[in-house]
CSV table of C-alpha atoms in Angstrom, one decimal:
chain,number,residue,atom,x,y,z
E,81,MET,CA,-9.3,-13.8,-19.3
E,82,THR,CA,-11.4,-11.3,-21.3
E,83,PRO,CA,-10.4,-7.6,-20.9
E,84,THR,CA,-13.1,-5.5,-19.3
E,85,SER,CA,-13.7,-2.0,-20.5
E,86,ALA,CA,-13.5,0.7,-17.9
E,87,SER,CA,-17.1,1.8,-18.4
E,88,GLN,CA,-18.4,-1.7,-17.4
E,89,TYR,CA,-16.9,-1.2,-13.9
E,90,TYR,CA,-19.4,1.7,-13.2
E,91,ASN,CA,-22.5,0.2,-14.7
E,92,GLN,CA,-24.8,-0.7,-11.8
E,93,GLU,CA,-27.1,-2.8,-13.9
E,94,ILE,CA,-24.4,-5.4,-14.3
E,95,ILE,CA,-24.7,-6.3,-10.6
E,96,ILE,CA,-28.5,-6.8,-10.9
E,97,ASN,CA,-28.1,-8.8,-14.1
E,98,HIS,CA,-25.5,-11.1,-12.7
E,99,TYR,CA,-27.3,-11.7,-9.4
E,100,ASN,CA,-30.5,-12.4,-11.4
E,101,TYR,CA,-28.6,-14.9,-13.7
E,102,THR,CA,-27.2,-16.8,-10.7
E,103,GLY,CA,-30.5,-16.8,-8.8
E,104,LYS,CA,-29.3,-14.6,-6.0
E,105,TYR,CA,-31.4,-11.5,-6.9
E,106,LYS,CA,-34.3,-10.6,-4.6
E,107,ASP,CA,-36.9,-8.1,-5.8
E,108,ASN,CA,-37.7,-6.7,-2.3
E,109,PRO,CA,-34.8,-7.5,0.0
E,110,SER,CA,-35.4,-6.9,3.7
E,111,THR,CA,-33.7,-3.8,5.1
E,112,ASP,CA,-33.6,-5.4,8.5
E,113,MET,CA,-30.3,-7.1,9.5
E,114,LYS,CA,-30.6,-10.8,10.1
E,115,LEU,CA,-29.8,-12.3,13.5
E,116,THR,CA,-27.0,-14.4,11.9
E,117,SER,CA,-25.5,-11.2,10.5
E,118,ILE,CA,-25.5,-9.5,14.0
E,119,ILE,CA,-23.8,-12.6,15.5
E,120,PHE,CA,-21.2,-12.6,12.8
E,121,ILE,CA,-20.5,-8.9,13.4
E,122,ILE,CA,-20.1,-9.5,17.1
E,123,ILE,CA,-17.6,-12.3,16.4
E,124,CYS,CA,-15.7,-10.0,14.0
E,125,CYS,CA,-15.5,-7.3,16.7
E,126,PHE,CA,-14.1,-9.8,19.1
E,127,ILE,CA,-11.6,-10.9,16.4
E,128,VAL,CA,-10.5,-7.2,15.9
E,129,LEU,CA,-10.1,-6.5,19.7
E,130,GLU,CA,-8.4,-9.8,20.3
E,131,ASN,CA,-5.8,-9.1,17.6
E,132,ILE,CA,-5.3,-5.5,18.6
E,133,LEU,CA,-4.3,-6.8,22.1
E,134,VAL,CA,-1.8,-9.2,20.5
E,135,LEU,CA,-0.3,-6.3,18.5
E,136,LEU,CA,-0.2,-4.0,21.5
E,137,THR,CA,1.4,-6.8,23.6
E,138,ILE,CA,4.2,-7.3,21.0
E,139,TRP,CA,4.7,-3.6,20.6
E,140,ARG,CA,4.9,-2.7,24.3
E,141,THR,CA,7.1,-5.6,25.2
E,142,LYS,CA,10.7,-5.2,24.0
E,143,LYS,CA,11.4,-8.8,24.6
E,144,PHE,CA,9.1,-9.7,21.8
E,145,HIS,CA,10.9,-7.4,19.3
E,146,ARG,CA,12.4,-10.4,17.5
E,147,PRO,CA,11.8,-12.1,14.1
E,148,MET,CA,9.6,-14.9,15.4
E,149,TYR,CA,7.3,-12.4,17.1
E,150,TYR,CA,7.2,-10.3,14.0
E,151,PHE,CA,5.5,-13.2,12.2
E,152,ILE,CA,3.0,-13.5,15.0
E,153,GLY,CA,2.3,-9.8,14.8
E,154,ASN,CA,1.9,-10.0,11.1
E,155,LEU,CA,-0.6,-12.8,11.5
E,156,ALA,CA,-2.5,-10.7,14.1
E,157,LEU,CA,-2.6,-7.8,11.7
E,158,SER,CA,-4.0,-9.9,8.8
E,159,ASP,CA,-6.5,-11.5,11.1
E,160,LEU,CA,-7.5,-8.1,12.4
E,161,LEU,CA,-8.1,-6.9,8.8
E,162,ALA,CA,-10.0,-10.1,8.0
E,163,GLY,CA,-12.4,-9.3,10.8
E,164,ALA,CA,-12.8,-5.7,9.8
E,165,ALA,CA,-13.2,-6.6,6.1
E,166,TYR,CA,-15.9,-9.2,6.9
E,167,THR,CA,-17.8,-6.7,9.0
E,168,ALA,CA,-17.7,-4.2,6.1
E,169,ASN,CA,-18.8,-7.0,3.8
E,170,ILE,CA,-21.8,-7.8,5.9
E,171,LEU,CA,-22.8,-4.1,6.3
E,172,LEU,CA,-22.6,-3.6,2.5
E,173,SER,CA,-24.5,-6.8,1.7
E,174,GLY,CA,-28.3,-7.3,1.3
E,175,PRO,CA,-30.1,-4.4,-0.3
E,176,HIS,CA,-26.9,-2.4,-0.4
E,177,THR,CA,-25.4,-4.8,-2.9
E,178,TYR,CA,-27.6,-3.6,-5.7
E,179,LYS,CA,-26.5,0.0,-5.2
E,180,LEU,CA,-22.9,-0.9,-5.8
E,181,THR,CA,-21.0,-0.5,-9.0
E,182,PRO,CA,-19.0,-3.5,-10.2
E,183,ALA,CA,-15.8,-1.7,-9.2
E,184,GLU,CA,-17.1,-1.2,-5.7
E,185,TRP,CA,-18.4,-4.8,-5.5
E,186,LEU,CA,-15.0,-6.1,-6.6
E,187,ILE,CA,-13.2,-3.9,-4.0
E,188,ARG,CA,-15.6,-5.2,-1.3
E,189,GLU,CA,-15.0,-8.9,-2.2
E,190,GLY,CA,-11.3,-8.3,-3.0
E,191,SER,CA,-10.6,-6.9,0.4
E,192,MET,CA,-11.9,-10.1,1.9
E,193,PHE,CA,-9.7,-12.2,-0.4
E,194,VAL,CA,-6.6,-10.0,0.5
E,195,ALA,CA,-7.1,-10.3,4.2
E,196,LEU,CA,-7.9,-14.0,4.3
E,197,SER,CA,-5.0,-14.7,1.9
E,198,ALA,CA,-2.6,-12.7,4.0
E,199,SER,CA,-3.7,-14.8,7.0
E,200,VAL,CA,-3.1,-18.1,5.2
E,201,PHE,CA,0.2,-16.8,3.8
E,202,SER,CA,1.2,-15.7,7.3
E,203,LEU,CA,0.6,-19.2,8.6
E,204,VAL,CA,2.8,-20.6,5.9
E,205,ALA,CA,5.5,-18.0,6.7
E,206,ILE,CA,5.4,-19.0,10.4
E,207,ALA,CA,5.8,-22.6,9.4
E,208,ILE,CA,8.7,-21.8,7.1
E,209,GLU,CA,10.5,-19.7,9.7
E,210,ARG,CA,10.1,-22.4,12.4
E,211,TYR,CA,11.3,-25.1,10.0
E,212,ILE,CA,14.4,-23.1,9.0
E,213,THR,CA,15.1,-22.3,12.7
E,214,MET,CA,14.8,-25.9,13.6
E,215,LEU,CA,17.0,-27.0,10.7
E,216,LYS,CA,19.8,-24.7,11.9
E,217,MET,CA,19.2,-25.5,15.6
E,218,LYS,CA,19.6,-21.9,16.8
E,219,LEU,CA,17.4,-19.0,17.7
E,220,HIS,CA,17.4,-16.0,15.4
E,221,ASN,CA,19.3,-12.9,16.2
E,222,GLY,CA,19.0,-9.4,14.7
E,223,SER,CA,21.0,-10.4,11.6
E,224,LYS,CA,18.1,-12.6,10.5
E,225,SER,CA,15.5,-9.9,10.6
E,226,SER,CA,16.0,-9.3,6.8
E,227,ARG,CA,14.7,-12.7,6.0
E,228,SER,CA,11.7,-12.2,8.3
E,229,PHE,CA,10.8,-8.9,6.7
E,230,LEU,CA,11.3,-10.5,3.2
E,231,LEU,CA,8.8,-13.3,4.1
E,232,ILE,CA,6.3,-10.8,5.6
E,233,SER,CA,6.6,-8.5,2.5
E,234,GLY,CA,6.1,-11.5,0.3
E,235,CYS,CA,2.9,-12.5,2.2
E,236,TRP,CA,1.3,-9.1,1.5
E,237,PHE,CA,2.5,-8.8,-2.0
E,238,LEU,CA,1.1,-12.2,-3.0
E,239,SER,CA,-2.1,-11.5,-1.1
E,240,LEU,CA,-2.6,-8.1,-2.9
E,241,ILE,CA,-2.0,-9.8,-6.3
E,242,LEU,CA,-4.3,-12.7,-5.6
E,243,GLY,CA,-7.1,-10.5,-4.3
E,244,GLY,CA,-6.6,-7.9,-7.0
E,245,LEU,CA,-6.8,-10.2,-10.0
E,246,PRO,CA,-10.6,-9.8,-10.6
E,247,ILE,CA,-10.5,-6.0,-10.6
E,248,MET,CA,-7.5,-6.2,-12.9
E,249,GLY,CA,-9.6,-8.1,-15.5
E,250,TRP,CA,-10.0,-11.7,-14.4
E,251,ASN,CA,-13.8,-11.5,-13.9
E,252,CYS,CA,-16.9,-12.6,-15.7
E,253,ILE,CA,-18.5,-9.2,-16.4
E,254,LEU,CA,-18.4,-10.0,-20.1
E,255,GLN,CA,-18.9,-13.8,-19.7
E,256,MET,CA,-22.0,-14.3,-17.7
E,257,SER,CA,-22.1,-18.1,-18.4
E,258,ALA,CA,-18.7,-18.5,-16.6
E,259,CYS,CA,-19.8,-16.7,-13.5
E,260,SER,CA,-19.6,-18.1,-10.0
E,261,THR,CA,-22.9,-18.5,-8.1
E,262,VAL,CA,-21.3,-17.6,-4.7
E,263,LEU,CA,-19.6,-14.5,-6.1
E,264,PRO,CA,-21.6,-13.5,-9.3
E,265,LEU,CA,-18.9,-11.3,-10.8
E,266,TYR,CA,-16.0,-13.7,-10.2
E,267,HIS,CA,-15.0,-16.1,-13.0
E,268,LYS,CA,-15.2,-19.8,-12.0
E,269,HIS,CA,-11.6,-20.3,-13.2
E,270,TYR,CA,-10.4,-17.6,-10.8
E,271,ILE,CA,-12.3,-19.4,-7.9
E,272,LEU,CA,-10.7,-22.7,-8.9
E,273,PHE,CA,-7.3,-21.0,-9.1
E,274,CYS,CA,-7.6,-19.6,-5.6
E,275,THR,CA,-8.9,-22.8,-4.1
E,276,THR,CA,-6.0,-24.7,-5.7
E,277,ILE,CA,-3.5,-22.3,-4.2
E,278,PHE,CA,-5.1,-22.5,-0.7
E,279,CYS,CA,-5.1,-26.3,-0.8
E,280,ALA,CA,-1.5,-26.3,-1.9
E,281,LEU,CA,-0.7,-24.0,1.1
E,282,LEU,CA,-2.5,-26.3,3.4
E,283,ILE,CA,-0.5,-29.3,2.2
E,284,ALA,CA,2.7,-27.2,2.6
E,285,ILE,CA,1.8,-26.3,6.2
E,286,VAL,CA,1.1,-30.0,7.0
E,287,ILE,CA,4.4,-31.1,5.5
E,288,LEU,CA,6.4,-28.4,7.3
E,289,TYR,CA,5.0,-29.1,10.7
E,290,ALA,CA,5.4,-32.8,10.2
E,291,ARG,CA,9.1,-32.2,9.4
E,292,ILE,CA,9.5,-29.9,12.4
E,293,TYR,CA,8.0,-32.6,14.7
E,294,PHE,CA,10.3,-35.3,13.4
E,295,LEU,CA,13.4,-33.1,13.6
E,296,VAL,CA,12.6,-32.1,17.2
E,297,ARG,CA,11.9,-35.7,18.1
E,298,THR,CA,15.1,-37.1,16.5
E,299,ARG,CA,17.4,-34.4,17.9
E,300,SER,CA,15.9,-34.4,21.3
E,301,ARG,CA,16.4,-38.2,21.6
E,302,SER,CA,20.0,-37.8,20.3
E,303,LEU,CA,20.8,-35.2,22.9
E,304,THR,CA,19.1,-37.2,25.7
E,305,PHE,CA,21.3,-40.2,24.8
E,306,LYS,CA,24.6,-38.2,24.5
E,307,ARG,CA,24.1,-36.3,27.8
E,308,ASN,CA,22.9,-39.3,29.7
E,309,LEU,CA,20.2,-37.4,31.5
E,310,GLU,CA,18.7,-38.6,34.8
E,311,ARG,CA,15.3,-38.5,33.3
E,312,PRO,CA,15.4,-40.4,29.9
E,313,CYS,CA,11.6,-40.0,29.5
E,314,ARG,CA,11.9,-36.2,29.2
E,315,SER,CA,12.7,-36.5,25.5
E,316,SER,CA,9.5,-38.5,24.9
E,317,GLU,CA,7.5,-36.0,27.0
E,318,LYS,CA,8.7,-33.0,25.0
E,319,SER,CA,8.0,-34.8,21.7
E,320,MET,CA,4.4,-35.6,22.8
E,321,ALA,CA,3.9,-32.0,23.9
E,322,LEU,CA,5.2,-30.8,20.6
E,323,LEU,CA,3.0,-33.3,18.7
E,324,LYS,CA,-0.1,-32.0,20.6
E,325,THR,CA,0.7,-28.5,19.5
E,326,VAL,CA,1.2,-29.5,15.9
E,327,ILE,CA,-2.1,-31.3,16.0
E,328,ILE,CA,-3.9,-28.3,17.4
E,329,VAL,CA,-2.3,-25.9,14.8
E,330,LEU,CA,-3.3,-28.2,11.9
E,331,SER,CA,-6.7,-29.2,13.2
E,332,ALA,CA,-7.8,-25.6,13.7
E,333,PHE,CA,-6.7,-24.6,10.2
E,334,ILE,CA,-8.2,-27.7,8.5
E,335,LEU,CA,-11.5,-27.5,10.4
E,336,CYS,CA,-11.9,-23.8,9.6
E,337,TRP,CA,-10.8,-23.7,6.0
E,338,SER,CA,-11.6,-27.2,4.4
E,339,PRO,CA,-15.4,-26.6,4.4
E,340,LEU,CA,-14.9,-23.4,2.4
E,341,PHE,CA,-12.5,-25.1,0.0
E,342,ILE,CA,-15.0,-27.9,-0.6
E,343,PHE,CA,-17.8,-25.3,-1.0
E,344,LEU,CA,-15.9,-23.3,-3.6
E,345,LEU,CA,-15.0,-26.4,-5.5
E,346,LEU,CA,-18.7,-27.2,-5.5
E,347,ASP,CA,-19.4,-23.7,-6.8
E,348,VAL,CA,-17.0,-24.3,-9.7
E,349,GLY,CA,-18.5,-27.7,-10.6
E,350,CYS,CA,-22.2,-26.9,-10.3
E,351,LYS,CA,-24.3,-25.4,-13.1
E,352,VAL,CA,-26.2,-22.2,-12.4
E,353,LYS,CA,-29.2,-22.6,-10.1
E,354,THR,CA,-28.7,-26.3,-9.6
E,355,CYS,CA,-27.0,-26.4,-6.1
E,356,PRO,CA,-29.2,-24.7,-3.4
E,357,VAL,CA,-26.4,-25.0,-0.8
E,358,LEU,CA,-24.4,-22.3,-2.8
E,359,PHE,CA,-26.9,-19.7,-1.5
E,360,LYS,CA,-25.6,-20.3,2.1
E,361,ALA,CA,-22.1,-19.0,1.5
E,362,GLU,CA,-22.0,-16.8,4.6
E,363,TYR,CA,-21.8,-19.8,6.9
E,364,PHE,CA,-18.8,-21.3,5.1
E,365,LEU,CA,-17.0,-17.9,4.9
E,366,SER,CA,-17.7,-17.1,8.5
E,367,LEU,CA,-16.1,-20.4,9.5
E,368,ALA,CA,-12.9,-19.4,7.6
E,369,VAL,CA,-13.0,-16.0,9.3
E,370,LEU,CA,-13.4,-17.8,12.7
E,371,ASN,CA,-9.8,-19.1,12.1
E,372,SER,CA,-8.7,-15.5,12.7
E,373,ALA,CA,-10.2,-15.8,16.2
E,374,THR,CA,-8.4,-19.1,16.9
E,375,ASN,CA,-5.0,-18.0,15.6
E,376,PRO,CA,-4.2,-15.6,18.6
E,377,ILE,CA,-5.2,-18.4,21.0
E,378,ILE,CA,-2.9,-21.0,19.3
E,379,TYR,CA,0.0,-18.8,18.4
E,380,THR,CA,0.0,-16.4,21.3
E,381,LEU,CA,-1.7,-17.8,24.4
E,382,THR,CA,0.0,-21.2,24.2
E,383,ASN,CA,3.4,-19.4,24.7
E,384,ARG,CA,3.9,-19.0,28.4
E,385,GLU,CA,5.7,-15.6,28.2
E,386,MET,CA,3.4,-14.3,25.5
E,387,ARG,CA,0.3,-15.5,27.5
E,388,ARG,CA,1.5,-13.6,30.7
E,389,ALA,CA,2.2,-10.4,28.7
E,390,PHE,CA,-1.1,-10.7,26.9
E,391,LEU,CA,-3.1,-11.2,30.0
E,392,LYS,CA,-1.4,-8.3,31.7
E,393,MET,CA,-2.2,-6.1,28.7
E,394,ALA,CA,-5.8,-7.2,28.8
E,395,CYS,CA,-6.1,-6.6,32.5
E,396,CYS,CA,-4.5,-3.2,32.4
E,397,THR,CA,-6.7,-2.2,29.4
E,398,HIS,CA,-9.7,-3.3,31.5
E,399,CYS,CA,-8.6,-1.3,34.4
E,400,SER,CA,-8.0,1.8,32.4
E,401,ILE,CA,-11.5,1.6,30.8
E,402,PHE,CA,-13.1,1.5,34.3
E,403,GLY,CA,-11.1,4.4,35.6
E,404,SER,CA,-8.5,2.6,37.6
E,405,SER,CA,-5.6,4.4,36.0
E,406,SER,CA,-4.2,5.3,39.4
E,407,LYS,CA,-3.3,1.6,39.9
E,408,VAL,CA,-1.6,1.3,36.6
E,409,LYS,CA,1.3,3.7,36.5
E,410,ARG,CA,4.0,1.3,35.3
E,411,PRO,CA,4.5,0.0,31.8
E,412,ILE,CA,2.4,-3.0,30.9
E,413,ILE,CA,5.4,-5.4,30.8
E,414,THR,CA,8.7,-4.4,32.1
E,415,GLY,CA,11.9,-5.8,30.6
E,416,MET,CA,13.1,-7.0,34.0
E,417,GLU,CA,10.3,-9.5,34.4
E,418,PHE,CA,11.6,-11.6,31.6
E,419,SER,CA,15.2,-10.5,31.5
E,420,ARG,CA,16.4,-13.8,33.0
E,421,SER,CA,14.2,-16.0,30.8
E,422,LYS,CA,16.0,-18.8,28.9
E,423,SER,CA,14.5,-17.9,25.6
E,424,ASP,CA,16.0,-14.4,25.8
E,425,ASN,CA,19.6,-15.6,26.1
E,426,SER,CA,20.0,-16.0,22.4
E,427,SER,CA,23.7,-15.1,22.7
E,428,HIS,CA,24.5,-18.4,24.4
E,429,PRO,CA,25.0,-21.2,21.9
E,430,GLN,CA,24.8,-24.1,24.5
E,431,LYS,CA,21.1,-23.9,24.9
E,432,ASP,CA,19.1,-26.9,26.0
E,433,ASP,CA,17.2,-28.6,23.3
E,434,GLY,CA,14.0,-28.2,25.1
E,435,GLU,CA,14.0,-24.5,24.6
E,436,TYR,CA,13.8,-24.6,20.8
E,437,PRO,CA,10.2,-25.7,20.6
E,438,VAL,CA,9.3,-22.6,22.6
E,439,THR,CA,10.3,-20.5,19.6
E,440,LEU,CA,9.4,-23.1,17.1
E,441,MET,CA,5.9,-24.1,18.2
E,442,SER,CA,5.0,-21.2,20.6
E,443,SER,CA,4.1,-23.7,23.2
E,444,GLY,CA,5.0,-23.3,26.8
E,445,ASN,CA,4.3,-27.0,27.3
E,446,VAL,CA,7.4,-28.0,25.5
E,447,THR,CA,9.9,-26.0,27.6
E,448,SER,CA,12.6,-27.7,29.5
E,449,SER,CA,12.3,-28.0,33.2
E,450,SER,CA,16.0,-28.2,33.8
């Protein structure tokens, strides 16, 4: 890592030189926005609105003021910022890129890395929290909030460090031969470092959810045998429902992120101007950003109570926009609606095993019907 002098961060010629070296420089770039860029911006706006609704749902519903929902809220916040950061990235790209100083360019790209890193770290934190909860076989109460906030703080701290490394000196401003083609001011070693971390996180998520599934399956079968239930197949049904949720969670993450991981590894391995596919980075990055649109569906709408609260919030927001405020005078979600729900009775230790996956996997399909 070569220290970069402060003056280099404000030299606009560096941007042009680096883009010209990697083959990305265009003499007369079009000022018109591409159709693909417009589509990506529309998707990002949807991501922002979708995650705002998730945050409002959690904030307006006292029932969701619990550690597990704090993690889902943190994931929604990071996904919201990812959508906003990618929108800003698109608007500042094209001909606007050559007007940026290296410092501004590093902030533009760094904000994307921070938001996407926070989203990935949030997914890991959710997996860790669910695994610990499953290991102890009890729902969290208020005394466990400290661990939740510690994990959430750790997510953002690590994301800021990871995204801030280039502007702190780990760049190729003074080493043009080591520059990335996709991100011309980023050092290839930094790209490799980030990709390695993200791949390790992917493996960690797979291992944690596999462990959760086997723990739930083993303990559910044990309780079924001990209690001699009338429906012995219920344990198998719940295990299959949980397995489906695990597959959905992991499939969405792998499908959205693995193409970008492979793309970045290709960027590290290819010599300059030898891999034409490296000039199509927006498609691979947008696929990773698309994961921010699927996260609310997987982690929010698959939870029965969260889905009901989310849909009510969306409906009431729609009504208020079209001037139907006279029909919406009560709070979005009242505490009485869910006051008798099983998952809210965390003070009772003798909870049925079928309830744990609700908190663990955010899936209404795994709930007990007893």
